[in-house]
Amino acid sequence: MSDIKGLEKVKEIYGDRGKRMRQLKEQGKKIVGYLCCYPPLEMMTALDLVPYRILGDANELIEKSDLYLEDIACPFIRSSFDLVLKGKMEFLDVFIDVHSCDNCEKIYDIWRMAYQHQYTHFIEIPHSLHNSSRELFKNEIRTYQKRLEEIAGRSMGHEDLLRAIHLHNTQRTLLRDLYGFRKNEPPVISASETLQVMVAVMSLPVVEGNELLRELLEEVGDRRLDGAVKKNTRLLLWGGPVTNFEVMELIESCQADVVIDDICTGTKFFLEDVKITEPELIDGLCSRYFDGITCPRTLHDRLGTYQEHQEERFGYIKNLAEEYKIDGAILAVITFCDTMEYEAPEVQDYLEGLGLTVLHIEYDYNIRAIGSLKTRIEAFIEMLNA
Amino acid sequence: MASETKTTAIKSTQTAKEAYKLTKQMYQGAHEAASEGRPIAWCMAKTGLEEILEALDITTLFPENYGGVMAAKRVMLPYIEDAEADGFSAHICGYARCGLGYVKKIADTGGIPSDAPLAGMPIPSIMLSRGWLCDAAQKWFQAIGRYLDVPSVTLDLPLPPVDARHDEVWPYYIQAIVKGLREIIPVLEKVAGKRLNYERLSQMVDTSEQARRLFWECHELRKTVPCPMPSADVFSAMVPGLFIPSKPESKVFYEKLYAELKERVDQGIGAIPDERFRLLWGELPPWHSMNIFDYFASKGACFVIEAYYYYIYFTPSTWTPPRGVSDPLERIAWNNFGHSAHLRKRANLEGGSQHYAAQQYVEWAKDYQLDGAVFHRLLSCRAASYFMKYSSNLLWDMRQIPSITIDGDMTDIRVYDETKMKMKVDAFLELLAERKENREVVSGANPA
């Protein structure tokens, strides 16, 4: 890697996500591309496989994937698949998919047949939080472990996994610390910078990602604000995967700061740690990935009142809202993301119930299509400031 | 307001004409239960809970079915628009938007809307969703909480991927489904106010298996040329098998249907007078415009088989529990898991399509002697439409079967263009006629 550090390095990696992966592949490492927040990364790291988060690019037109997919499929998935078909992730040895939502599940057969990765694997994830479902997930994670061991050509020892869990928990702590700088008024690091950090971290092996985050914490911590930065409206952004910083820039250009998010490429990636559960580390791992990710794809039975149910599902958003002192929220749903499309009106009810003002928008993922949202966001910010 | 123009399809068989009576009975039964204070469940189709609910005497309605009824009566738009006005995207499931609009009207007015077909769906004691097939099946009932404070529970029916090591993973999948059923039963017993009688449940499962086997045998008869029953009939005839499989009238219905079809086959009578083209119908129909099937029939095109979900559900060779399995819950687990799991396993075999949705189409192309396929791309249903382009490509690559795609929706008529559809269909049938003619010339069947 070059000698540049911190945010400069983040921008370099963000600009060429595959660069480090290609170098590692040349050194004989196996690169594992994965979709979504659900595949346990610790098991990849424990076997010296390199995790790489597959993301779309909202700056690039979707072309090749439309030969295989209907255009009513999720545009983020279409874009991700498109990049693979265009040979932009040619370094991937392995493709790991999960049943997080319909779009992720239904792409699997099409993807693995259209682009022949050396290895593929799919993890079924039940939707309910029943014990039977939890047990099935644990069995699926054991199957996933076996598959990774075959790919790595060795078995995973207890110490390997323990070390990997510590490394990934450290990364989560560092990311939480970095996000902590956004609690400041004004935030010390912007949302557009933070998103680039997130994307960069998902494009590096965990050890290198942690090193980068330590550099960033030092760099950002040294920033002097001294009232030089204008005080903006503080927002929470809720939605699916945001992959391009231009989305954040658009909001920032409306004199608002996204100070906290609840998105797939943000806090959903790191809010919860893996608990160390001895003697079976897999229990803590399963618990974190099964219960700990707050995605609308997971169903909480409603046996009490609706209000209790809302607290159980969205209480964590209230905590974030209070911690980061938000003035309002934008719910930005990517078109054809069914789980979010059903969830957004309920989240809106909940946040409005807390006295917050909410803007609910649906957009087509592509950057070229988001410009039209600017007027709505500006009007929303004006309303908040009125 | 209901449509004055005819939107239903002409039914070919007498038995299919009688299916609507069973639908009406379902709703009448629910209204009686409501007036007598007996428990009612709203349930997603294919949750795997049908027999258990029946054995517990919980009257069950299926809001997906009700969405279809609303569309068939052409009263759906105000409900759809109400759901959208209250924040739900126009891209979510058309059935769900009907259902969400319906409960919103109840919440707004305090009662069942006066224009609701079949006097509406009475408010349930519990809602039961399924953790498979589509995201809508889970999220819809959850979102209903905005309007009705009714308990809602999800049952998972997990499925392995096509390239799984099936023999290794199936045991823990079945175990999870059985355990999931055991976890949900106490909740249902509480709603029912009684304990589940497992002997009675076994009898219910017997009846369902018999009814579904009979329906499967009806489908086997459809392989005959000319085909004795078109899709238009099946979309009515599937009601008992899908929604009330363990009721005795379901079995009686399919016995009667089978007898009628057998007689037709024995006498060489087809569903349409001059069967020129044998077609596959890909996915749910436009319930608001079922007369589309009459248009095809008028051109000599008969839909001899339809959407993979419905058919495999009734295929005994793929759902029969292994020998020695007698526990009713385990039988239910196999009956619901087996069809899709076997399909996936077959897709993974040499010569298979490697794709779980396309596999069935590829098999049918041969079994049903298909000339072509029509895919109804449901703009609000990713579960059904996601694979259409890929399936269409595979049908061509593996079986040289051409297909067309018609855009539409099962309930939302606003995205359906009848004129455009007819133009597309005409061109497609011309192409099929040409292919047929060329084949006949090549084979020497038509020397002219």
Short mmCIF file of C-alpha atoms in Angstrom, two decimals, chain B residues 221-222 224 226 228 260-269:
data_model
loop_
_atom_site.label_atom_id
_atom_site.label_comp_id
_atom_site.label_asym_id
_atom_site.label_seq_id
_atom_site.Cartn_x
_atom_site.Cartn_y
_atom_site.Cartn_z
CA LEU B 221 -54.70 -35.64 -17.19
CA ARG B 222 -53.89 -32.21 -18.59
CA THR B 224 -53.30 -35.26 -22.76
CA PRO B 226 -56.16 -32.01 -26.42
CA PRO B 228 -59.17 -31.25 -20.88
CA GLU B 260 -65.22 -34.92 -15.35
CA LEU B 261 -61.73 -34.62 -16.80
CA LYS B 262 -61.31 -38.38 -17.15
CA GLU B 263 -64.46 -38.57 -19.15
CA ARG B 264 -63.24 -35.80 -21.43
CA VAL B 265 -59.91 -37.52 -21.92
CA ASP B 266 -61.58 -40.83 -22.67
CA GLN B 267 -63.75 -39.16 -25.27
CA GLY B 268 -60.94 -37.01 -26.70
CA ILE B 269 -62.70 -33.76 -25.75
#
